[in-house]
């Protein structure tokens, strides 16, 4: 039974003794351990670092899940009969779907913590964001490579099944059937190959062989779609990382320009202060010169217009003597 772990992210893990037997996974079913959802506010540094830890923990869980997917793929290729193969295929589909959901969750979280120019601690955020994004991209690439390897193995199995069911099938016909599966097209050509079997082959293999070919066709189609989705996700993360680098480079360049402008402004202010001091000094010198000139003028005027007391007194005395 597939378990929706994303719905459980915000719920605590159930107590082992209280789990009902009907909800326990079947034998051989791999279960991804629950990952707690982060409720931190990424706008603060503590919240940002908590989100980084949550994303790293989820990526580790995804890598564990990829290892389980790889193990299930190997078991499916070695299945003894169609019944066992169907059981493993069901487990593999559930695990692959679950892993894809967690990868979507990580993608959303990474976009939520993307640094912007409004953050004062931009350098720390930049390094942490870059590291966790690259780690996620490595995980995507690993998952994609596992899917590609399994797709090749499934194609070889597909080819063997067609050859067993219809030995008269040509290599070109088989390649066309595989190509149709990889392109996500219906298994029309494979059915035509199966319908060209002889009556003896139909009695021997019957509908079981046709069903097996159809299942293998669907496996290849799903794998091709998964590889395409993982490639798109990888490119999206790569674009996000490159765009973030460009934005941060522009912010740093703007910061350097602001610092340069501030330094130039400081120099200009210093020059202005110096010129202001020189201007004030010249004003005081001019004022001093003006004051000296005024004082000299006052002295000259005072001397010029002052009354002559000695010459006036002598005239009076000579005019007052009696004549003999």
mmCIF file with all atom_site columns, C-alpha atoms in Angstrom, residues 75-89 161 208 212 216:
data_model
loop_
_atom_site.group_PDB
_atom_site.id
_atom_site.type_symbol
_atom_site.label_atom_id
_atom_site.label_alt_id
_atom_site.label_comp_id
_atom_site.label_asym_id
_atom_site.label_entity_id
_atom_site.label_seq_id
_atom_site.pdbx_PDB_ins_code
_atom_site.Cartn_x
_atom_site.Cartn_y
_atom_site.Cartn_z
_atom_site.occupancy
_atom_site.B_iso_or_equiv
_atom_site.pdbx_formal_charge
_atom_site.auth_seq_id
_atom_site.auth_comp_id
_atom_site.auth_asym_id
_atom_site.auth_atom_id
_atom_site.pdbx_PDB_model_num
ATOM 1  C CA . UNK A 1 75  ? 14.596 -7.893  -8.128  1.00 0.00 ? 75  UNK A CA 1
ATOM 2  C CA . UNK A 1 76  ? 12.017 -7.221  -10.823 1.00 0.00 ? 76  UNK A CA 1
ATOM 3  C CA . UNK A 1 77  ? 14.444 -8.182  -13.598 1.00 0.00 ? 77  UNK A CA 1
ATOM 4  C CA . UNK A 1 78  ? 15.157 -11.449 -11.801 1.00 0.00 ? 78  UNK A CA 1
ATOM 5  C CA . UNK A 1 79  ? 11.519 -12.284 -10.972 1.00 0.00 ? 79  UNK A CA 1
ATOM 6  C CA . UNK A 1 80  ? 10.755 -15.987 -11.393 1.00 0.00 ? 80  UNK A CA 1
ATOM 7  C CA . UNK A 1 81  ? 7.210  -15.584 -12.683 1.00 0.00 ? 81  UNK A CA 1
ATOM 8  C CA . UNK A 1 82  ? 4.663  -12.993 -13.781 1.00 0.00 ? 82  UNK A CA 1
ATOM 9  C CA . UNK A 1 83  ? 2.956  -12.938 -10.377 1.00 0.00 ? 83  UNK A CA 1
ATOM 10 C CA . UNK A 1 84  ? 6.127  -12.054 -8.494  1.00 0.00 ? 84  UNK A CA 1
ATOM 11 C CA . UNK A 1 85  ? 7.040  -9.523  -11.155 1.00 0.00 ? 85  UNK A CA 1
ATOM 12 C CA . UNK A 1 86  ? 3.650  -7.819  -10.804 1.00 0.00 ? 86  UNK A CA 1
ATOM 13 C CA . UNK A 1 87  ? 4.064  -7.629  -7.019  1.00 0.00 ? 87  UNK A CA 1
ATOM 14 C CA . UNK A 1 88  ? 7.515  -6.040  -7.288  1.00 0.00 ? 88  UNK A CA 1
ATOM 15 C CA . UNK A 1 89  ? 6.311  -3.696  -10.027 1.00 0.00 ? 89  UNK A CA 1
ATOM 16 C CA . UNK A 1 161 ? 10.239 -11.467 -24.946 1.00 0.00 ? 161 UNK A CA 1
ATOM 17 C CA . UNK A 1 208 ? 0.152  -14.570 -21.078 1.00 0.00 ? 208 UNK A CA 1
ATOM 18 C CA . UNK A 1 212 ? 3.935  -9.665  -20.573 1.00 0.00 ? 212 UNK A CA 1
ATOM 19 C CA . UNK A 1 216 ? 7.143  -4.368  -20.475 1.00 0.00 ? 216 UNK A CA 1
#
